[in-house]
Amino acid sequence: MTQPAIEIRNLRVTFAGVVRAVDGVDLTLAPGEVVALIGESGSGKSVTLRSLMRLHPPRRSKVEGTMTVAGQDVLAMSQRALADYRGATVAMIFQEPLLALDPVYTVGEQIVEVIRRHEKASKAEARARALELFQKVRIPSPERRLDAYPHEMSGGMRQRAMIALALACRPKVLLADEPTTALDATVQIQILLLLRDLQRELGLSIIFVTHDLGAAVEVADRIAVMYAGRIVEEGTARDLIRGPRHPYTIGLLKSRAEGALAKGSRLDAIPGSPPDLAHLPPGCPFAPRCPLAIDPCRADRPPPIPVGPGHTARCIRTDVSPTLLSPASRSDAAPA
Amino acid sequence: MSAALSPPEDRGGPAQPLLSVKGLLKHFPVKKGLLGGVSAKVRAVDGIDFEVLKGETLGVVGESGCGKSTTARLLLSLIDPTAGEIVFDGERVGSRALSLKAFRRQCQMVFQDSYSSLNPRLTIEASVAFAPQVHGLPRREAVARARDLLARVGLDPRRFAERYPHELSGGQRQRVNIARALALQPRLIILDEAVSALDKSIEAQVLNLLMDLKEEFGLTYIFISHDLNVVRFISDRVMVMYLGKVAEIGRSDDVFSRAQHPYTAALLSSMPSLDPDNRTEVAPLAGDPPNPIDPPPGCRFHTRCPLAEPVCSAKEPPLAVTDGSHRAACLAVQPGSGHSLAPPAAGSEMAA
Ligand SMILES: Nc1ncnc2c1ncn2[C@@H]1O[C@H](COP(=O)(O)OP(=O)(O)OP(=O)(O)O)[C@@H](O)[C@H]1O
Ligand SMILES: Nc1ncnc2c1ncn2[C@@H]1O[C@H](COP(=O)(O)OP(=O)(O)OP(=O)(O)O)[C@@H](O)[C@H]1O
Ligand code: SF4
Ligand code: SF4
Ligand SMILES: [Mg+2]
Ligand SMILES: [Mg+2]
């Protein structure tokens, strides 16, 4: 078996001693695999990605468990090894490229700088690489655009520039935190296709955080659904869209606006609010909102239950959960 | 409750548009060239006219950078227009009858960026209670209202009221912004990508909430979003913008099922398929939008339009009625425009 690109075991992240933002995440990615991470706002998706980059300040947070990326133990790394690791092994892109790009340097200068920080390359060599990267992410008139400042670019072009910057040191893993949320549909699909091509061409492993199931389906091999700091369901994109088994995933699929029949009808939102991460209930954290909850649900944390090949759900009632998919909601899970 | 904070009254009656925009134009001066010598202007909003009817939701969609947020900021008088007029319930904004201050109270906005729009030093309860206090509501009442609104946007005040913005997730912060916009009980709320950072379940809750509040308080919304499914669901009418201009406007169902403008058609077919076995292989619209400093002559879309003909770069299409209240700025659907696909002109039909 080949070594996984990412292996996360029982990752737990605590803030201020009480907020359990991530509460036992397990996730494995093969080289070249794309996993979409979806789920409740505040469920720990961004915190998981930031943990993989080791971006949480140690004074204010506690990170436990193990994370191995391309064979390297992330939590054991020295500061020096970390500086190398960020960029050359794993790189991250965000929703808002303006937060990642420095407004006072041209995009070209920033890429050159990143390359030269990691490798022995002359300015000219680094600039040639930057140009190559701009071509790879398909920025029109790349030569000229290398000399542009971030604010002189459109939203879509800035996102491409950030992807180019992230790829500058040939990382093996790309972490993408809602990279297309701020983009319109025509540009979003271009970026999604670009990510898919880069994955094929460079063999990148990608964790792609999104709220848009459509976007997840366009790029991901597998989908993992997070709720209250854990992955509650995981499977191929096809299985998750066509045959979701965790009641939260089912609720998520049913609440989409494209499922709504008539204007003025209400959306099928999951009732209640997300759990308090500082005071998680002892059993299944979804129990207070779950239409199928029974007493045993409140006793212990449900373990991942296999429900199909490579498909698991942390729910003790997966035998009856498909009943939550009423006929109407089934049809809306199919393409419109 | 303080009289200063009861909802403002309807003046012109239901038939009068709440907002009427004429010839709205915003050109940002920018320095061009290395020494900053030559000055140019970004034609962010380049002459648009539209109305927002009382009690409706007008959806606004279009490519990044086409001027949606600039339009929103112009409507709120957060920036001054280069030209054009904004009339709110019959009164010109900034006139003696409707001062900027009186107008601003009636019109609130929820921004795209949840980080920069909250004060990092205020608890979220204090943030939501802030504006009502400035407008004269006693502190206790303002706090009670803030807690009620936080509960209504799905943030249990017992857990969240005392938190600071950095202690919230992106989606949680955005719900605080929505609560804050509602705190002054405005008549018009402009939502600029207000739900795009939320997960689908919270988004559904917030959309349901927005619909309830609209009903309860007789609100009118301008809803800017990249999520076409959501826009279709929530909007009565939709306005499609391209490079500072209105490309198409009409009833939501008409625009989504019978798009008249080729840009709208490309936008709609860019929606992800949601079918793992039939993923999108080719992006329906290639390339980037032209530079708004120097937009193409004639129809602005001609550099990327699959239906472009020579006439399209010679003649700028007006925003003209195609059927009923549906209007589009495309020569291919305008009788007698000279485009080969144009329907015959009404006059020539009679002559024949
Ligand atoms: N620095 C911090 N201090 C305290 N709590 C934090 C901190 N950062 C995040 N949290 C909390 O951790 C939880 C997980 O946050 P995270 O940003 O990972 O959510 P998310 O899944 O990315 O949500 P969204 O979809 O809204 O972006 C949230 O409840 C958040 O309030
Ligand atoms: N203060 C400014 N100075 C110069 N140019 C500006 C300024 N504000 C906006 N622009 C430009 O005006 C155009 C319209 O920007 P706007 O933010 O309105 O677009 P948008 O439609 O909201 O895009 P998005 O979907 O990405 O939010 C863009 O080309 C932008 O770069
Ligand atoms: S374990 Fe019980 S409460 Fe949790 S999701 Fe399954 S049925 Fe619902
Ligand atoms: S006027 Fe011409 S270029 Fe413009 S949208 Fe219509 S067909 Fe295309
Ligand atoms: Mg996040
Ligand atoms: Mg905008």
Short mmCIF file of N, CA, C and O in Angstrom, two decimals, chain B residues 63-163:
data_model
loop_
_atom_site.label_atom_id
_atom_site.label_comp_id
_atom_site.label_asym_id
_atom_site.label_seq_id
_atom_site.Cartn_x
_atom_site.Cartn_y
_atom_site.Cartn_z
N GLU B 63 -21.08 38.82 -12.74
CA GLU B 63 -19.68 38.45 -12.56
C GLU B 63 -18.99 39.30 -11.48
O GLU B 63 -19.32 40.47 -11.31
N SER B 64 -18.02 38.71 -10.80
CA SER B 64 -17.21 39.48 -9.85
C SER B 64 -16.72 40.75 -10.51
O SER B 64 -16.19 40.69 -11.62
N GLY B 65 -16.86 41.86 -9.84
CA GLY B 65 -16.35 43.11 -10.37
C GLY B 65 -17.29 43.84 -11.30
O GLY B 65 -16.93 44.86 -11.88
N CYS B 66 -18.52 43.34 -11.48
CA CYS B 66 -19.43 43.99 -12.43
C CYS B 66 -20.11 45.21 -11.82
O CYS B 66 -20.83 45.92 -12.50
N GLY B 67 -19.91 45.44 -10.52
CA GLY B 67 -20.45 46.66 -9.93
C GLY B 67 -21.59 46.47 -8.96
O GLY B 67 -22.25 47.43 -8.58
N LYS B 68 -21.81 45.26 -8.51
CA LYS B 68 -22.93 45.01 -7.59
C LYS B 68 -22.73 45.71 -6.24
O LYS B 68 -23.61 46.42 -5.77
N SER B 69 -21.57 45.51 -5.65
CA SER B 69 -21.33 46.13 -4.34
C SER B 69 -21.24 47.65 -4.47
O SER B 69 -21.67 48.37 -3.58
N THR B 70 -20.66 48.12 -5.56
CA THR B 70 -20.61 49.57 -5.76
C THR B 70 -22.02 50.14 -5.85
O THR B 70 -22.32 51.18 -5.26
N THR B 71 -22.90 49.44 -6.57
CA THR B 71 -24.29 49.88 -6.64
C THR B 71 -24.90 49.92 -5.25
O THR B 71 -25.55 50.91 -4.87
N ALA B 72 -24.66 48.90 -4.47
CA ALA B 72 -25.21 48.86 -3.11
C ALA B 72 -24.70 50.03 -2.29
O ALA B 72 -25.46 50.70 -1.59
N ARG B 73 -23.42 50.30 -2.40
CA ARG B 73 -22.85 51.40 -1.60
C ARG B 73 -23.37 52.75 -2.07
O ARG B 73 -23.55 53.68 -1.28
N LEU B 74 -23.65 52.86 -3.38
CA LEU B 74 -24.25 54.09 -3.90
C LEU B 74 -25.66 54.26 -3.35
O LEU B 74 -26.06 55.35 -2.95
N LEU B 75 -26.41 53.15 -3.33
CA LEU B 75 -27.80 53.23 -2.87
C LEU B 75 -27.85 53.69 -1.42
O LEU B 75 -28.76 54.40 -1.01
N LEU B 76 -26.87 53.29 -0.64
CA LEU B 76 -26.85 53.65 0.77
C LEU B 76 -26.17 54.99 1.02
O LEU B 76 -26.01 55.39 2.17
N SER B 77 -25.74 55.65 -0.05
CA SER B 77 -24.99 56.91 0.06
C SER B 77 -23.73 56.75 0.88
O SER B 77 -23.30 57.66 1.57
N LEU B 78 -23.14 55.57 0.83
CA LEU B 78 -21.85 55.39 1.49
C LEU B 78 -20.75 55.99 0.63
O LEU B 78 -19.68 56.33 1.11
N ILE B 79 -21.02 56.08 -0.67
CA ILE B 79 -20.13 56.80 -1.58
C ILE B 79 -20.99 57.70 -2.45
O ILE B 79 -22.19 57.44 -2.62
N ASP B 80 -20.39 58.77 -2.97
CA ASP B 80 -21.16 59.70 -3.79
C ASP B 80 -21.17 59.25 -5.24
O ASP B 80 -20.13 58.87 -5.77
N PRO B 81 -22.34 59.33 -5.88
CA PRO B 81 -22.36 58.97 -7.30
C PRO B 81 -21.67 60.04 -8.14
O PRO B 81 -21.64 61.21 -7.76
N THR B 82 -21.09 59.61 -9.26
CA THR B 82 -20.55 60.56 -10.22
C THR B 82 -21.71 61.29 -10.89
O THR B 82 -21.63 62.48 -11.19
N ALA B 83 -22.79 60.58 -11.13
CA ALA B 83 -24.01 61.19 -11.68
C ALA B 83 -25.17 60.28 -11.33
O ALA B 83 -24.98 59.13 -10.93
N GLY B 84 -26.37 60.82 -11.48
CA GLY B 84 -27.55 59.99 -11.27
C GLY B 84 -28.33 60.40 -10.05
O GLY B 84 -27.89 61.21 -9.23
N GLU B 85 -29.50 59.79 -9.94
CA GLU B 85 -30.44 60.21 -8.91
C GLU B 85 -31.03 58.98 -8.23
O GLU B 85 -31.32 57.98 -8.87
N ILE B 86 -31.20 59.07 -6.92
CA ILE B 86 -31.83 57.98 -6.17
C ILE B 86 -33.04 58.56 -5.45
O ILE B 86 -32.92 59.53 -4.70
N VAL B 87 -34.21 57.99 -5.73
CA VAL B 87 -35.45 58.47 -5.13
C VAL B 87 -35.99 57.38 -4.22
O VAL B 87 -36.15 56.24 -4.64
N PHE B 88 -36.23 57.74 -2.95
CA PHE B 88 -36.71 56.77 -1.97
C PHE B 88 -38.14 57.14 -1.59
O PHE B 88 -38.38 58.21 -1.05
N ASP B 89 -39.07 56.28 -1.87
CA ASP B 89 -40.49 56.50 -1.60
C ASP B 89 -40.92 57.91 -2.02
O ASP B 89 -41.56 58.63 -1.25
N GLY B 90 -40.56 58.29 -3.22
CA GLY B 90 -41.01 59.57 -3.77
C GLY B 90 -40.13 60.76 -3.47
O GLY B 90 -40.31 61.82 -4.06
N GLU B 91 -39.19 60.62 -2.55
CA GLU B 91 -38.34 61.78 -2.21
C GLU B 91 -36.90 61.52 -2.63
O GLU B 91 -36.36 60.45 -2.39
N ARG B 92 -36.28 62.53 -3.21
CA ARG B 92 -34.90 62.38 -3.60
C ARG B 92 -34.02 62.30 -2.35
O ARG B 92 -34.16 63.13 -1.43
N VAL B 93 -33.14 61.31 -2.30
CA VAL B 93 -32.27 61.15 -1.14
C VAL B 93 -31.32 62.34 -1.06
O VAL B 93 -30.68 62.70 -2.05
N GLY B 94 -31.24 62.95 0.12
CA GLY B 94 -30.37 64.10 0.29
C GLY B 94 -31.09 65.41 0.04
O GLY B 94 -30.50 66.48 0.15
N SER B 95 -32.38 65.35 -0.31
CA SER B 95 -33.16 66.58 -0.49
C SER B 95 -33.64 67.05 0.88
O SER B 95 -33.44 66.39 1.89
N ARG B 96 -34.31 68.21 0.91
CA ARG B 96 -34.77 68.71 2.19
C ARG B 96 -35.83 67.77 2.79
O ARG B 96 -35.89 67.57 3.99
N ALA B 97 -36.65 67.17 1.93
CA ALA B 97 -37.71 66.29 2.43
C ALA B 97 -37.16 64.98 3.00
O ALA B 97 -37.78 64.37 3.84
N LEU B 98 -36.00 64.56 2.51
CA LEU B 98 -35.44 63.29 3.00
C LEU B 98 -33.94 63.46 3.21
O LEU B 98 -33.15 63.31 2.27
N SER B 99 -33.59 63.78 4.43
CA SER B 99 -32.17 63.99 4.74
C SER B 99 -31.44 62.65 4.67
O SER B 99 -32.05 61.59 4.77
N LEU B 100 -30.13 62.75 4.53
CA LEU B 100 -29.31 61.55 4.47
C LEU B 100 -29.48 60.73 5.75
O LEU B 100 -29.57 59.50 5.72
N LYS B 101 -29.56 61.42 6.87
CA LYS B 101 -29.66 60.73 8.15
C LYS B 101 -30.98 59.96 8.25
O LYS B 101 -31.01 58.79 8.63
N ALA B 102 -32.07 60.63 7.86
CA ALA B 102 -33.38 59.98 7.93
C ALA B 102 -33.41 58.78 6.99
O ALA B 102 -33.97 57.73 7.30
N PHE B 103 -32.79 58.95 5.83
CA PHE B 103 -32.76 57.86 4.85
C PHE B 103 -31.94 56.68 5.37
O PHE B 103 -32.35 55.53 5.27
N ARG B 104 -30.80 56.99 5.97
CA ARG B 104 -29.89 55.91 6.42
C ARG B 104 -30.53 55.03 7.48
O ARG B 104 -30.24 53.85 7.56
N ARG B 105 -31.39 55.63 8.28
CA ARG B 105 -32.06 54.82 9.30
C ARG B 105 -32.97 53.79 8.66
O ARG B 105 -33.22 52.72 9.19
N GLN B 106 -33.53 54.15 7.49
CA GLN B 106 -34.53 53.29 6.86
C GLN B 106 -33.91 52.25 5.95
O GLN B 106 -34.60 51.46 5.33
N CYS B 107 -32.63 52.33 5.80
CA CYS B 107 -31.97 51.51 4.81
C CYS B 107 -30.70 50.94 5.43
O CYS B 107 -29.82 51.69 5.84
N GLN B 108 -30.63 49.63 5.57
CA GLN B 108 -29.48 49.01 6.21
C GLN B 108 -28.81 48.03 5.26
O GLN B 108 -29.41 47.61 4.28
N MET B 109 -27.60 47.68 5.60
CA MET B 109 -26.88 46.77 4.71
C MET B 109 -26.17 45.69 5.51
O MET B 109 -25.67 45.94 6.60
N VAL B 110 -26.15 44.51 4.95
CA VAL B 110 -25.33 43.44 5.51
C VAL B 110 -24.24 43.16 4.48
O VAL B 110 -24.54 42.87 3.32
N PHE B 111 -23.01 43.27 4.91
CA PHE B 111 -21.91 43.20 3.96
C PHE B 111 -21.44 41.78 3.71
O PHE B 111 -21.70 40.86 4.49
N GLN B 112 -20.68 41.69 2.64
CA GLN B 112 -20.04 40.47 2.21
C GLN B 112 -19.02 39.99 3.24
O GLN B 112 -18.91 38.82 3.53
N ASP B 113 -18.28 40.92 3.81
CA ASP B 113 -17.12 40.57 4.61
C ASP B 113 -17.46 40.62 6.09
O ASP B 113 -17.58 41.68 6.68
N SER B 114 -17.59 39.44 6.69
CA SER B 114 -18.05 39.40 8.08
C SER B 114 -16.95 39.83 9.05
O SER B 114 -17.22 40.21 10.16
N TYR B 115 -15.70 39.77 8.62
CA TYR B 115 -14.61 40.10 9.53
C TYR B 115 -14.56 41.59 9.82
O TYR B 115 -14.55 42.03 10.96
N SER B 116 -14.51 42.37 8.73
CA SER B 116 -14.18 43.77 8.93
C SER B 116 -15.39 44.59 9.34
O SER B 116 -15.25 45.75 9.68
N SER B 117 -16.62 44.02 9.30
CA SER B 117 -17.74 44.88 9.61
C SER B 117 -18.17 44.83 11.08
O SER B 117 -19.09 45.53 11.46
N LEU B 118 -17.50 44.02 11.88
CA LEU B 118 -17.82 44.03 13.32
C LEU B 118 -16.67 44.65 14.11
O LEU B 118 -15.50 44.39 13.82
N ASN B 119 -17.03 45.43 15.12
CA ASN B 119 -16.01 46.02 15.97
C ASN B 119 -15.39 44.94 16.86
O ASN B 119 -16.08 44.34 17.68
N PRO B 120 -14.07 44.70 16.73
CA PRO B 120 -13.45 43.60 17.48
C PRO B 120 -13.47 43.81 18.99
O PRO B 120 -13.30 42.87 19.75
N ARG B 121 -13.67 45.06 19.44
CA ARG B 121 -13.62 45.33 20.88
C ARG B 121 -14.98 45.23 21.56
O ARG B 121 -15.09 45.40 22.76
N LEU B 122 -16.04 45.05 20.79
CA LEU B 122 -17.37 44.95 21.39
C LEU B 122 -17.83 43.50 21.41
O LEU B 122 -17.60 42.76 20.46
N THR B 123 -18.51 43.12 22.50
CA THR B 123 -19.15 41.82 22.49
C THR B 123 -20.24 41.89 21.43
O THR B 123 -20.69 42.98 21.05
N ILE B 124 -20.70 40.74 20.99
CA ILE B 124 -21.67 40.80 19.90
C ILE B 124 -23.00 41.39 20.38
O ILE B 124 -23.68 42.06 19.63
N GLU B 125 -23.33 41.17 21.63
CA GLU B 125 -24.54 41.78 22.16
C GLU B 125 -24.43 43.31 22.09
O GLU B 125 -25.34 44.01 21.65
N ALA B 126 -23.28 43.82 22.51
CA ALA B 126 -23.07 45.27 22.48
C ALA B 126 -23.08 45.80 21.05
O ALA B 126 -23.61 46.87 20.77
N SER B 127 -22.54 45.00 20.11
CA SER B 127 -22.54 45.41 18.70
C SER B 127 -23.96 45.58 18.17
O SER B 127 -24.27 46.54 17.49
N VAL B 128 -24.81 44.61 18.49
CA VAL B 128 -26.18 44.65 17.97
C VAL B 128 -26.97 45.77 18.67
O VAL B 128 -27.79 46.44 18.06
N ALA B 129 -26.68 46.00 19.95
CA ALA B 129 -27.44 47.01 20.71
C ALA B 129 -26.94 48.43 20.44
O ALA B 129 -27.59 49.39 20.82
N PHE B 130 -25.81 48.53 19.76
CA PHE B 130 -25.16 49.84 19.62
C PHE B 130 -26.02 50.87 18.88
O PHE B 130 -26.34 51.94 19.42
N ALA B 131 -26.44 50.53 17.66
CA ALA B 131 -27.16 51.52 16.85
C ALA B 131 -28.49 51.96 17.49
O ALA B 131 -28.78 53.15 17.53
N PRO B 132 -29.29 51.03 18.02
CA PRO B 132 -30.53 51.48 18.66
C PRO B 132 -30.25 52.45 19.81
O PRO B 132 -31.02 53.40 20.01
N GLN B 133 -29.17 52.26 20.54
CA GLN B 133 -28.84 53.19 21.63
C GLN B 133 -28.48 54.56 21.08
O GLN B 133 -28.89 55.59 21.60
N VAL B 134 -27.69 54.55 20.00
CA VAL B 134 -27.33 55.82 19.38
C VAL B 134 -28.60 56.56 18.95
O VAL B 134 -28.67 57.78 19.02
N HIS B 135 -29.61 55.80 18.52
CA HIS B 135 -30.85 56.43 18.10
C HIS B 135 -31.83 56.62 19.26
O HIS B 135 -33.02 56.84 19.04
N GLY B 136 -31.37 56.50 20.50
CA GLY B 136 -32.19 56.93 21.62
C GLY B 136 -32.93 55.84 22.38
O GLY B 136 -33.70 56.15 23.28
N LEU B 137 -32.73 54.58 22.02
CA LEU B 137 -33.40 53.53 22.79
C LEU B 137 -32.63 53.34 24.11
O LEU B 137 -31.41 53.23 24.09
N PRO B 138 -33.34 53.28 25.24
CA PRO B 138 -32.63 53.07 26.51
C PRO B 138 -31.82 51.77 26.47
O PRO B 138 -32.23 50.81 25.82
N ARG B 139 -30.71 51.76 27.20
CA ARG B 139 -29.79 50.65 27.14
C ARG B 139 -30.47 49.30 27.40
O ARG B 139 -30.26 48.34 26.69
N ARG B 140 -31.33 49.26 28.44
CA ARG B 140 -31.94 47.98 28.77
C ARG B 140 -32.79 47.44 27.64
O ARG B 140 -32.75 46.25 27.32
N GLU B 141 -33.56 48.35 27.02
CA GLU B 141 -34.39 47.92 25.89
C GLU B 141 -33.54 47.50 24.70
O GLU B 141 -33.86 46.54 24.00
N ALA B 142 -32.47 48.25 24.47
CA ALA B 142 -31.60 47.92 23.35
C ALA B 142 -30.97 46.54 23.54
O ALA B 142 -30.88 45.75 22.60
N VAL B 143 -30.55 46.26 24.75
CA VAL B 143 -29.94 44.96 25.03
C VAL B 143 -30.98 43.85 24.89
O VAL B 143 -30.71 42.79 24.31
N ALA B 144 -32.19 44.11 25.37
CA ALA B 144 -33.24 43.10 25.24
C ALA B 144 -33.51 42.82 23.76
O ALA B 144 -33.65 41.67 23.34
N ARG B 145 -33.57 43.89 22.97
CA ARG B 145 -33.81 43.70 21.54
C ARG B 145 -32.65 42.93 20.92
O ARG B 145 -32.86 42.02 20.10
N ALA B 146 -31.43 43.26 21.31
CA ALA B 146 -30.26 42.58 20.76
C ALA B 146 -30.32 41.08 21.06
O ALA B 146 -30.08 40.25 20.19
N ARG B 147 -30.67 40.76 22.30
CA ARG B 147 -30.71 39.34 22.68
C ARG B 147 -31.81 38.60 21.92
O ARG B 147 -31.62 37.47 21.48
N ASP B 148 -32.94 39.28 21.74
CA ASP B 148 -34.02 38.67 20.97
C ASP B 148 -33.57 38.41 19.53
O ASP B 148 -33.78 37.33 18.98
N LEU B 149 -32.91 39.40 18.94
CA LEU B 149 -32.47 39.24 17.55
C LEU B 149 -31.41 38.15 17.43
O LEU B 149 -31.41 37.38 16.47
N LEU B 150 -30.50 38.09 18.40
CA LEU B 150 -29.47 37.05 18.34
C LEU B 150 -30.13 35.67 18.39
O LEU B 150 -29.76 34.76 17.64
N ALA B 151 -31.14 35.53 19.24
CA ALA B 151 -31.83 34.24 19.31
C ALA B 151 -32.49 33.95 17.97
O ALA B 151 -32.47 32.82 17.48
N ARG B 152 -33.05 34.99 17.33
CA ARG B 152 -33.76 34.76 16.08
C ARG B 152 -32.85 34.41 14.93
O ARG B 152 -33.29 33.78 13.97
N VAL B 153 -31.60 34.84 14.97
CA VAL B 153 -30.68 34.42 13.91
C VAL B 153 -29.94 33.14 14.30
O VAL B 153 -28.97 32.76 13.66
N GLY B 154 -30.40 32.48 15.36
CA GLY B 154 -29.86 31.17 15.70
C GLY B 154 -28.62 31.20 16.57
O GLY B 154 -27.85 30.25 16.58
N LEU B 155 -28.38 32.31 17.27
CA LEU B 155 -27.24 32.37 18.19
C LEU B 155 -27.80 32.54 19.60
O LEU B 155 -28.15 33.65 20.00
N ASP B 156 -27.89 31.46 20.33
CA ASP B 156 -28.44 31.49 21.68
C ASP B 156 -27.72 32.54 22.52
O ASP B 156 -26.52 32.41 22.78
N PRO B 157 -28.44 33.60 22.96
CA PRO B 157 -27.75 34.69 23.67
C PRO B 157 -27.06 34.23 24.95
O PRO B 157 -26.06 34.80 25.36
N ARG B 158 -27.58 33.17 25.59
CA ARG B 158 -26.93 32.72 26.82
C ARG B 158 -25.51 32.26 26.55
O ARG B 158 -24.63 32.35 27.38
N ARG B 159 -25.29 31.73 25.33
CA ARG B 159 -23.94 31.25 25.01
C ARG B 159 -23.12 32.28 24.26
O ARG B 159 -21.90 32.31 24.38
N PHE B 160 -23.78 33.07 23.43
CA PHE B 160 -23.00 33.89 22.50
C PHE B 160 -22.92 35.37 22.85
O PHE B 160 -22.00 36.05 22.40
N ALA B 161 -23.89 35.89 23.63
CA ALA B 161 -23.98 37.34 23.82
C ALA B 161 -22.66 37.97 24.25
O ALA B 161 -22.29 39.04 23.78
N GLU B 162 -21.92 37.29 25.12
CA GLU B 162 -20.71 37.89 25.68
C GLU B 162 -19.45 37.60 24.86
O GLU B 162 -18.36 37.99 25.24
N ARG B 163 -19.62 36.94 23.73
CA ARG B 163 -18.42 36.61 22.96
C ARG B 163 -17.97 37.79 22.11
O ARG B 163 -18.75 38.65 21.73
#
